[in-house]
Short mmCIF file of C-alpha atoms in Angstrom, two decimals:
data_model
loop_
_atom_site.label_atom_id
_atom_site.label_comp_id
_atom_site.label_asym_id
_atom_site.label_seq_id
_atom_site.Cartn_x
_atom_site.Cartn_y
_atom_site.Cartn_z
CA MET A 1 98.34 0.11 7.38
CA TYR A 2 101.24 -0.78 9.55
CA SER A 3 102.46 2.75 10.02
CA GLN A 4 99.33 3.08 12.14
CA GLY A 5 101.27 0.83 14.53
CA LEU A 6 103.47 3.77 15.41
CA ILE A 7 100.62 5.88 16.74
CA GLY A 8 101.29 6.43 20.42
CA ALA A 9 104.57 4.49 20.29
CA ASP A 10 107.03 5.62 22.93
CA SER A 11 110.37 5.77 21.17
CA GLN A 12 112.14 7.62 23.98
CA THR A 13 115.36 6.07 25.19
CA GLU A 14 117.61 6.60 28.19
CA GLU A 15 120.81 5.14 26.78
CA THR A 16 124.05 7.12 26.66
CA GLN A 17 124.70 9.20 23.57
CA GLU A 18 127.73 7.03 22.83
CA PHE A 19 125.59 3.88 22.75
CA LEU A 20 122.93 5.52 20.59
CA ASP A 21 125.57 6.84 18.17
CA ALA A 22 127.17 3.41 17.84
CA PHE A 23 123.75 1.89 17.14
CA GLN A 24 122.92 4.59 14.60
CA ALA A 25 126.26 3.97 12.88
CA ARG A 26 125.30 0.31 12.38
CA ILE A 27 121.93 1.36 10.99
CA ASP A 28 123.53 3.90 8.67
CA ALA A 29 125.89 1.20 7.41
CA GLU A 30 122.76 -0.81 6.45
CA GLU A 31 123.63 -3.56 8.93
CA LYS A 32 120.67 -5.68 9.99
CA ILE A 33 119.90 -5.76 13.71
CA GLU A 34 119.29 -9.26 15.06
CA PRO A 35 117.32 -10.13 18.22
CA ASN A 36 120.27 -10.60 20.58
CA ASP A 37 122.17 -7.53 19.41
CA PRO A 38 122.35 -4.52 21.71
CA MET A 39 119.62 -2.06 20.75
CA PRO A 40 118.05 1.06 22.27
CA GLU A 41 115.02 0.29 24.39
CA GLY A 42 113.00 2.69 22.23
CA TYR A 43 113.92 0.71 19.11
CA ARG A 44 112.78 -2.50 20.77
CA ARG A 45 109.53 -0.96 22.06
CA THR A 46 108.71 0.62 18.72
CA LEU A 47 109.21 -2.69 16.91
CA VAL A 48 107.25 -4.74 19.45
CA ARG A 49 104.36 -2.36 19.02
CA MET A 50 104.59 -2.14 15.25
CA ILE A 51 105.10 -5.87 14.56
CA GLY A 52 102.46 -6.74 17.16
CA GLN A 53 99.92 -4.47 15.52
CA HIS A 54 100.85 -5.83 12.12
CA ALA A 55 100.30 -9.40 13.37
CA HIS A 56 96.96 -8.49 14.98
CA SER A 57 95.90 -6.84 11.70
CA GLU A 58 96.55 -10.05 9.79
CA ILE A 59 94.55 -12.09 12.29
CA VAL A 60 91.61 -9.67 12.59
CA GLY A 61 91.83 -9.20 8.81
CA MET A 62 90.64 -12.80 8.40
CA LEU A 63 87.22 -11.80 9.76
CA PRO A 64 85.76 -9.40 7.15
CA GLU A 65 86.62 -11.85 4.37
CA GLY A 66 85.80 -15.00 6.30
CA ASN A 67 82.30 -13.53 6.33
CA TRP A 68 81.95 -14.46 2.62
CA ILE A 69 83.56 -17.91 2.45
CA THR A 70 80.25 -19.76 2.75
CA ARG A 71 78.57 -17.46 0.21
CA ALA A 72 81.27 -17.10 -2.43
CA PRO A 73 79.52 -17.17 -5.83
CA THR A 74 81.49 -20.05 -7.36
CA LEU A 75 83.74 -22.88 -6.22
CA ARG A 76 86.70 -21.13 -7.90
CA ARG A 77 86.06 -17.99 -5.88
CA LYS A 78 85.53 -20.00 -2.72
CA ILE A 79 88.79 -21.96 -2.85
CA ALA A 80 90.71 -18.76 -3.63
CA LEU A 81 89.09 -16.96 -0.71
CA ILE A 82 89.80 -19.82 1.68
CA ALA A 83 93.44 -19.85 0.53
CA LYS A 84 93.67 -16.08 1.00
CA VAL A 85 92.19 -16.13 4.49
CA GLN A 86 94.53 -19.00 5.40
CA ASP A 87 97.45 -16.91 4.14
CA GLU A 88 96.41 -14.04 6.41
CA GLY A 89 96.48 -16.43 9.35
CA GLY A 90 99.95 -17.58 8.30
CA HIS A 91 101.14 -13.98 7.98
CA GLY A 92 99.93 -13.30 11.50
CA LEU A 93 101.96 -16.26 12.75
CA TYR A 94 105.18 -15.21 10.97
CA LEU A 95 104.80 -11.78 12.52
CA TYR A 96 104.01 -12.97 16.04
CA SER A 97 107.19 -15.06 15.84
CA ALA A 98 109.19 -12.02 14.74
CA ALA A 99 107.81 -9.98 17.66
CA GLU A 100 108.56 -12.79 20.09
CA THR A 101 112.27 -12.58 19.26
CA LEU A 102 112.16 -9.20 21.04
CA GLY A 103 111.13 -10.79 24.33
CA VAL A 104 107.35 -10.35 24.26
CA SER A 105 105.30 -13.55 24.66
CA ARG A 106 102.54 -14.75 22.35
CA GLU A 107 100.22 -14.95 25.35
CA GLN A 108 100.92 -11.33 26.23
CA MET A 109 100.22 -10.15 22.68
CA THR A 110 97.00 -12.16 22.50
CA GLU A 111 95.91 -10.75 25.83
CA GLU A 112 96.59 -7.20 24.61
CA LEU A 113 94.54 -7.76 21.46
CA LEU A 114 91.59 -9.28 23.32
CA SER A 115 91.59 -6.59 26.01
CA GLY A 116 91.67 -3.82 23.41
CA LYS A 117 95.02 -2.52 24.63
CA ALA A 118 96.75 -3.36 21.35
CA LYS A 119 95.39 -1.93 18.13
CA TYR A 120 95.07 -3.39 14.67
CA SER A 121 94.59 -1.58 11.37
CA SER A 122 91.51 0.66 11.30
CA ILE A 123 90.51 -0.78 7.91
CA PHE A 124 89.19 -4.00 9.44
CA ASN A 125 86.53 -2.13 11.41
CA TYR A 126 84.47 -1.63 8.26
CA PRO A 127 81.76 -4.18 7.35
CA THR A 128 81.62 -6.39 4.23
CA PRO A 129 77.93 -6.37 3.26
CA THR A 130 78.36 -7.43 -0.40
CA TRP A 131 80.46 -9.83 -2.47
CA ALA A 132 82.08 -6.86 -4.21
CA ASP A 133 83.64 -5.93 -0.87
CA ILE A 134 85.80 -9.04 -1.18
CA GLY A 135 87.03 -7.75 -4.54
CA ALA A 136 87.61 -4.25 -3.18
CA ILE A 137 89.51 -5.57 -0.15
CA GLY A 138 91.83 -7.72 -2.26
CA TRP A 139 92.49 -4.95 -4.75
CA LEU A 140 92.69 -1.92 -2.45
CA VAL A 141 93.33 -3.12 1.10
CA ASP A 142 95.87 -5.75 0.08
CA GLY A 143 97.20 -3.31 -2.50
CA ALA A 144 97.81 -0.72 0.22
CA ALA A 145 99.32 -3.41 2.43
CA ILE A 146 101.76 -4.38 -0.34
CA MET A 147 102.74 -0.73 -0.78
CA ASN A 148 103.61 -0.65 2.94
CA GLN A 149 105.19 -4.07 3.12
CA ILE A 150 107.59 -3.94 0.19
CA PRO A 151 109.81 -1.32 1.87
CA LEU A 152 109.48 -3.24 5.15
CA CYS A 153 111.41 -6.10 3.46
CA ARG A 154 114.41 -3.76 3.94
CA CYS A 155 113.56 -2.89 7.55
CA SER A 156 116.65 -2.71 9.76
CA PHE A 157 115.34 -5.44 12.11
CA GLY A 158 116.25 -8.81 10.57
CA PRO A 159 113.34 -11.00 11.73
CA TYR A 160 110.74 -8.42 10.61
CA ALA A 161 112.40 -7.98 7.23
CA ARG A 162 112.57 -11.75 6.69
CA ALA A 163 108.90 -12.21 7.64
CA MET A 164 107.98 -9.44 5.21
CA ILE A 165 109.79 -11.13 2.33
CA ARG A 166 107.62 -14.22 2.83
CA VAL A 167 104.47 -12.13 3.20
CA CYS A 168 105.13 -10.05 0.08
CA LYS A 169 105.62 -13.19 -2.04
CA GLU A 170 102.14 -14.36 -1.06
CA GLU A 171 100.35 -11.02 -1.03
CA SER A 172 100.47 -10.53 -4.79
CA PHE A 173 97.98 -13.38 -5.27
CA HIS A 174 95.60 -11.59 -2.90
CA GLN A 175 95.60 -8.38 -4.85
CA ARG A 176 95.22 -10.08 -8.22
CA GLN A 177 92.29 -12.24 -7.13
CA GLY A 178 90.60 -9.12 -5.72
CA TYR A 179 91.08 -7.08 -8.87
CA GLU A 180 89.83 -9.97 -10.96
CA ILE A 181 86.61 -10.04 -8.90
CA MET A 182 86.17 -6.28 -9.42
CA MET A 183 86.92 -6.57 -13.12
CA GLN A 184 84.37 -9.31 -13.61
CA LEU A 185 81.68 -7.39 -11.72
CA ALA A 186 82.51 -4.17 -13.57
CA HIS A 187 82.04 -5.97 -16.90
CA GLY A 188 78.85 -7.69 -15.76
CA SER A 189 75.23 -6.58 -15.53
CA LYS A 190 74.28 -3.08 -14.41
CA ALA A 191 73.49 -4.41 -10.94
CA GLN A 192 76.92 -6.05 -10.74
CA LYS A 193 78.71 -2.93 -11.92
CA ASP A 194 76.77 -0.84 -9.40
CA MET A 195 77.77 -3.26 -6.68
CA ALA A 196 81.43 -2.91 -7.62
CA GLN A 197 81.19 0.90 -7.69
CA ASP A 198 79.42 0.91 -4.33
CA ALA A 199 82.19 -1.20 -2.79
CA LEU A 200 84.83 1.11 -4.27
CA ASN A 201 82.95 4.11 -2.86
CA ARG A 202 83.05 2.63 0.61
CA TRP A 203 86.62 1.26 0.59
CA TRP A 204 88.55 4.02 -1.20
CA TRP A 205 88.88 6.53 1.62
CA PRO A 206 89.47 3.98 4.40
CA SER A 207 92.20 2.46 2.19
CA LEU A 208 93.92 5.86 1.96
CA MET A 209 93.69 6.15 5.75
CA MET A 210 95.59 2.85 6.12
CA PHE A 211 98.81 4.75 5.47
CA GLY A 212 98.34 6.71 8.69
CA PRO A 213 98.21 10.45 9.41
CA HIS A 214 99.85 13.05 7.17
CA ASP A 215 103.60 13.37 7.73
CA ALA A 216 103.12 16.78 9.37
CA ASP A 217 100.84 15.17 11.98
CA SER A 218 102.82 11.99 12.45
CA GLU A 219 104.63 12.06 15.79
CA HIS A 220 107.05 9.17 15.46
CA GLY A 221 107.86 9.16 11.78
CA ASP A 222 111.25 10.84 12.04
CA GLN A 223 112.78 8.47 14.59
CA SER A 224 111.42 5.41 12.77
CA MET A 225 112.86 6.68 9.50
CA ALA A 226 116.25 7.37 11.17
CA TRP A 227 116.31 3.84 12.57
CA LYS A 228 115.28 2.53 9.13
CA ILE A 229 112.28 0.76 10.56
CA LYS A 230 110.32 2.71 7.96
CA ARG A 231 111.82 3.63 4.60
CA PHE A 232 109.15 5.97 3.25
CA THR A 233 106.83 8.43 4.94
CA ASN A 234 103.08 7.90 5.20
CA ASP A 235 102.34 10.51 2.53
CA GLU A 236 104.93 9.12 0.12
CA LEU A 237 103.41 5.64 0.31
CA ARG A 238 99.86 6.98 0.05
CA GLN A 239 100.80 8.89 -3.10
CA LYS A 240 102.39 5.80 -4.66
CA PHE A 241 99.20 3.87 -3.93
CA ILE A 242 96.95 6.51 -5.48
CA ASP A 243 99.15 6.80 -8.57
CA ALA A 244 99.05 3.02 -9.00
CA THR A 245 95.34 2.40 -8.41
CA VAL A 246 93.61 5.29 -10.21
CA PRO A 247 94.53 3.94 -13.69
CA GLN A 248 93.47 0.47 -12.54
CA ALA A 249 89.99 1.81 -11.69
CA GLU A 250 89.79 3.63 -15.03
CA PHE A 251 90.74 0.45 -16.85
CA ILE A 252 87.65 -1.34 -15.58
CA GLY A 253 85.38 1.68 -15.87
CA LEU A 254 84.99 2.47 -12.17
CA THR A 255 85.36 5.93 -10.64
CA MET A 256 87.18 6.86 -7.45
CA PRO A 257 84.73 8.66 -5.13
CA ASP A 258 86.81 11.85 -5.05
CA PRO A 259 85.70 14.82 -7.19
CA ASP A 260 89.03 16.55 -6.52
CA LEU A 261 91.09 13.68 -7.84
CA LYS A 262 93.00 14.78 -10.93
CA TRP A 263 96.30 14.21 -12.71
CA ASN A 264 98.84 16.92 -12.01
CA GLU A 265 101.04 17.26 -15.07
CA GLU A 266 103.58 19.34 -13.19
CA SER A 267 104.17 17.03 -10.22
CA GLY A 268 103.62 13.82 -12.20
CA HIS A 269 101.20 12.60 -9.52
CA TYR A 270 97.48 12.58 -8.86
CA ASP A 271 96.18 15.34 -6.57
CA HIS A 272 93.44 14.16 -4.23
CA GLY A 273 90.75 15.63 -2.00
CA SER A 274 91.13 15.94 1.75
CA ILE A 275 90.87 12.86 3.92
CA ASP A 276 88.33 12.81 6.76
CA TRP A 277 90.75 12.41 9.66
CA ASP A 278 87.94 12.74 12.20
CA GLU A 279 86.55 9.49 10.86
CA PHE A 280 90.00 7.92 10.98
CA TRP A 281 90.55 8.81 14.64
CA ARG A 282 87.02 7.76 15.57
CA VAL A 283 87.63 4.31 14.08
CA VAL A 284 91.12 4.00 15.61
CA LYS A 285 89.69 4.84 19.00
CA GLY A 286 87.05 2.12 18.79
CA GLY A 287 84.12 3.95 17.21
CA GLY A 288 84.05 2.11 13.87
CA ARG A 289 81.06 0.05 12.75
CA MET A 290 82.74 -3.29 13.48
CA ASN A 291 85.23 -2.65 16.32
CA ARG A 292 83.13 -4.45 18.92
CA ASP A 293 82.23 -7.33 16.62
CA ARG A 294 85.85 -7.95 15.66
CA ILE A 295 87.08 -8.18 19.24
CA ALA A 296 84.06 -10.24 20.26
CA ALA A 297 84.81 -12.68 17.42
CA ARG A 298 88.47 -12.96 18.47
CA ARG A 299 87.47 -13.51 22.12
CA LYS A 300 85.00 -16.21 21.11
CA ALA A 301 87.63 -17.94 18.96
CA TRP A 302 90.11 -17.82 21.84
CA ASP A 303 87.60 -19.11 24.40
CA ASP A 304 86.17 -21.80 22.10
CA GLY A 305 89.67 -23.01 21.35
CA ALA A 306 90.69 -23.28 25.01
CA TRP A 307 89.80 -26.98 25.28
CA VAL A 308 91.88 -27.76 22.18
CA ARG A 309 94.92 -26.04 23.62
CA GLU A 310 94.45 -27.76 26.98
CA ALA A 311 93.93 -31.19 25.39
CA ALA A 312 97.04 -30.78 23.24
CA VAL A 313 99.17 -29.96 26.28
CA VAL A 314 97.73 -32.84 28.34
CA HIS A 315 98.25 -35.25 25.43
CA ALA A 316 101.87 -34.09 25.04
CA GLU A 317 102.47 -34.61 28.77
CA LYS A 318 100.90 -38.08 28.67
CA GLN A 319 103.02 -39.13 25.67
CA ALA A 320 106.16 -37.83 27.37
CA THR A 321 105.36 -39.76 30.57
CA ARG A 322 104.69 -42.98 28.62
CA LYS A 323 107.92 -42.61 26.74
CA VAL A 324 109.84 -42.28 30.01
CA ALA A 325 107.99 -45.31 31.48
CA ALA A 326 108.82 -47.41 28.42
CA GLU A 327 112.54 -46.67 28.61
CA MET B 1 96.43 -15.70 30.88
CA PRO B 2 95.26 -19.02 32.34
CA ASP B 3 96.47 -21.20 29.48
CA THR B 4 99.70 -23.12 29.77
CA MET B 5 102.30 -21.58 27.50
CA THR B 6 103.04 -23.96 24.65
CA PRO B 7 106.71 -24.52 23.79
CA LEU B 8 108.40 -22.74 20.90
CA TRP B 9 109.85 -24.79 18.03
CA GLU B 10 112.31 -23.79 15.33
CA VAL B 11 111.32 -25.00 11.86
CA PHE B 12 113.74 -26.21 9.18
CA ILE B 13 112.62 -27.08 5.66
CA ARG B 14 114.39 -28.85 2.83
CA PRO B 15 113.17 -27.30 -0.43
CA ARG B 16 114.04 -30.45 -2.40
CA ASN B 17 116.31 -33.48 -2.23
CA GLY B 18 119.94 -32.59 -2.50
CA LEU B 19 119.65 -29.38 -0.48
CA HIS B 20 120.16 -28.68 3.21
CA HIS B 21 117.26 -28.18 5.58
CA LYS B 22 117.13 -24.44 6.12
CA HIS B 23 115.76 -22.47 9.03
CA VAL B 24 112.52 -20.75 8.01
CA GLY B 25 111.00 -19.53 11.27
CA SER B 26 109.39 -20.70 14.47
CA LEU B 27 106.01 -21.60 15.90
CA HIS B 28 104.29 -22.72 19.09
CA ALA B 29 102.99 -26.28 19.51
CA ALA B 30 102.29 -28.64 22.39
CA ASP B 31 104.43 -31.47 20.98
CA ALA B 32 106.60 -32.47 18.05
CA SER B 33 103.87 -34.03 15.92
CA LEU B 34 101.64 -30.96 16.25
CA ALA B 35 104.67 -28.78 15.51
CA ILE B 36 105.28 -30.68 12.26
CA GLN B 37 101.63 -30.38 11.23
CA SER B 38 101.59 -26.67 11.98
CA ALA B 39 104.90 -26.18 10.20
CA ARG B 40 103.38 -27.79 7.11
CA ASP B 41 100.40 -25.42 7.24
CA VAL B 42 102.35 -22.28 8.11
CA TYR B 43 105.54 -22.71 6.07
CA THR B 44 104.76 -24.99 3.10
CA ARG B 45 101.46 -23.75 1.65
CA ARG B 46 102.98 -23.45 -1.82
CA GLY B 47 105.25 -26.44 -2.20
CA GLU B 48 108.21 -24.87 -0.38
CA GLY B 49 109.64 -28.19 0.68
CA ASN B 50 109.56 -31.98 0.90
CA SER B 51 110.91 -32.46 4.42
CA ILE B 52 110.44 -30.69 7.75
CA TRP B 53 112.54 -30.71 10.91
CA VAL B 54 111.27 -29.15 14.13
CA VAL B 55 113.56 -28.55 17.10
CA PRO B 56 112.52 -27.22 20.52
CA SER B 57 113.92 -23.68 20.64
CA SER B 58 115.05 -24.33 24.20
CA GLN B 59 117.38 -27.08 22.90
CA ILE B 60 119.38 -24.77 20.69
CA SER B 61 122.73 -23.58 22.04
CA ALA B 62 124.00 -20.45 20.38
CA SER B 63 127.24 -18.50 20.29
CA ASP B 64 127.16 -15.27 22.24
CA PRO B 65 126.59 -12.31 19.92
CA SER B 66 128.23 -9.92 22.41
CA SER B 67 131.52 -11.81 22.03
CA GLY B 68 131.09 -12.35 18.30
CA LYS B 69 134.30 -10.52 17.45
CA GLU B 70 136.60 -12.68 19.59
CA MET B 71 134.70 -15.80 18.57
CA PHE B 72 135.34 -15.36 14.89
CA ASP B 73 138.57 -13.34 14.73
CA PRO B 74 140.86 -16.40 14.47
CA ALA B 75 139.88 -16.61 10.79
CA ASP B 76 140.38 -12.90 10.11
CA ASP B 77 144.18 -13.00 9.57
CA LYS B 78 144.33 -16.21 7.54
CA VAL B 79 144.01 -14.99 3.99
CA TYR B 80 146.24 -17.90 2.89
CA ARG B 81 143.19 -20.15 3.31
CA HIS B 82 141.66 -18.60 0.21
CA PRO B 83 142.64 -19.68 -3.31
CA THR B 84 143.11 -16.06 -4.42
CA PHE B 85 146.10 -15.77 -2.05
CA TYR B 86 148.26 -17.76 -4.49
CA ASP B 87 149.70 -16.20 -7.65
CA ILE B 88 149.46 -18.53 -10.61
CA PRO B 89 150.37 -17.28 -14.11
CA ASP B 90 147.44 -16.90 -16.50
CA GLU B 91 149.15 -19.24 -18.97
CA VAL B 92 148.59 -22.16 -16.62
CA GLY B 93 144.88 -21.84 -17.31
CA ASN B 94 141.98 -22.28 -15.01
CA MET B 95 142.95 -23.78 -11.65
#
C-alpha cells in the first residue's frame, strides 16, 4: 500500500553530481542513512511523503475495523479486534516519529491529513458492511501490507527501517486473526460461507491495487529503487502476494473473483486478469465510497480531542510552576 | 494549527532486570508522567519491558555527525587495545 505514497512525489534534486555520487556510493555499500546525515533533498522529500502516507494509512486504517468493535460476534473476537486496532494506532505513532526525524512536525502532518493534502492508502476508502470484512481485511489487507513492509525493514533510511521491524513483528498476528475469521465463516453455514465469499469478492481487487500502479506506469519507482527506499517493484510485490494468497483461498474453499486467474506452469506464478485502474485513480483522487467519511471522522477525533490536549499542556505548566515555587 | 506543540520525548526501555535501558523511539506528550503512560501503551504492548525512562529530546546533546570521522579516529590506529593483537602460542590454551 505504501508504494502509493510515491505517487506524485517530487524526487528531483539540485545537488552537485559529486554530492549525489557520494550519497549513492553510501547507499550502494548498504550503509544506513541516519537523520542528521547529509542527504539529497529529493531523498528527504520522498521519505517524508512516503512515511507520512504510511503513518496516515495506519491511523485511518483504524476506522474501517473500529466500525465492528462493538458488534464483534464473541468476546474472543472483540478483544483481538481491539488489540489489532490499538496496534494500528501504535504503528501510526512509530511512523510519525520516523518522519519527524526528517524535520517535518507532527502538527504539519496532521494538518495535511485533515485538509486532504496528504493521502493515505486507497484501500481504507472501502466500507465494511459485514463481519466477514474484518476477516478479509486482516487476511488480505494486512497480508498485502506485510508483503510491502518486510522489504521496508531493509530500507536505506534507518528510522524507517527500525519502525518497520517493530511493525512487522506485530502485523503477523493481524493477518492470522483475519484468516482465522475467514476460515471459520467458510466452514460455517451456507449464509456464513456466502458472507465470506462476498467479502473476498469486494476486497480482492482493491487489495491488489494497494501495491500501486504497474511498474511501466510508475513514475518514481526507479529513483526509489536506486536509493534503496524500495527493494522490489510494485508488480513484483503484487505477484508475490497473489502467489501466496490464492492457495490460502483454495484451502478454505473460497474463490478469487477473477476468471482469468490461473497457475502458469512455465513462469511458476499465477497469471491474473486486468486490474481496473480507473477505479484505483478515482478512489485515490477522493471518489471512493468512504473518502469523505474517513476524513470527517479524523477531523471529529481531532476537534473532540482538543480540550484534552489543551488540558494536558495547562496541567504540565501548572505542575512546572508549582515545582519552581516549592524549590 | 492552533494547538500548542507538545514536547518530544525519547523513550528507553529495559527488557528485563540485568539489561540496559535501550532507546526504542520517541513520542509527544505534555509532561513526563503522560510520556511514561504513552510509552507504556505505544512501546510495551507485548511485555517488551519492565522499566521505562523518558527524556525530553531537547535535553539530549549529541556528537556532530558531520565531524564523525575526526571525533572517532583516535581509536582507529590503536589495534594494540584488542586482545587479538598479542601472539600467544596455542599450547598455552585459552586466554
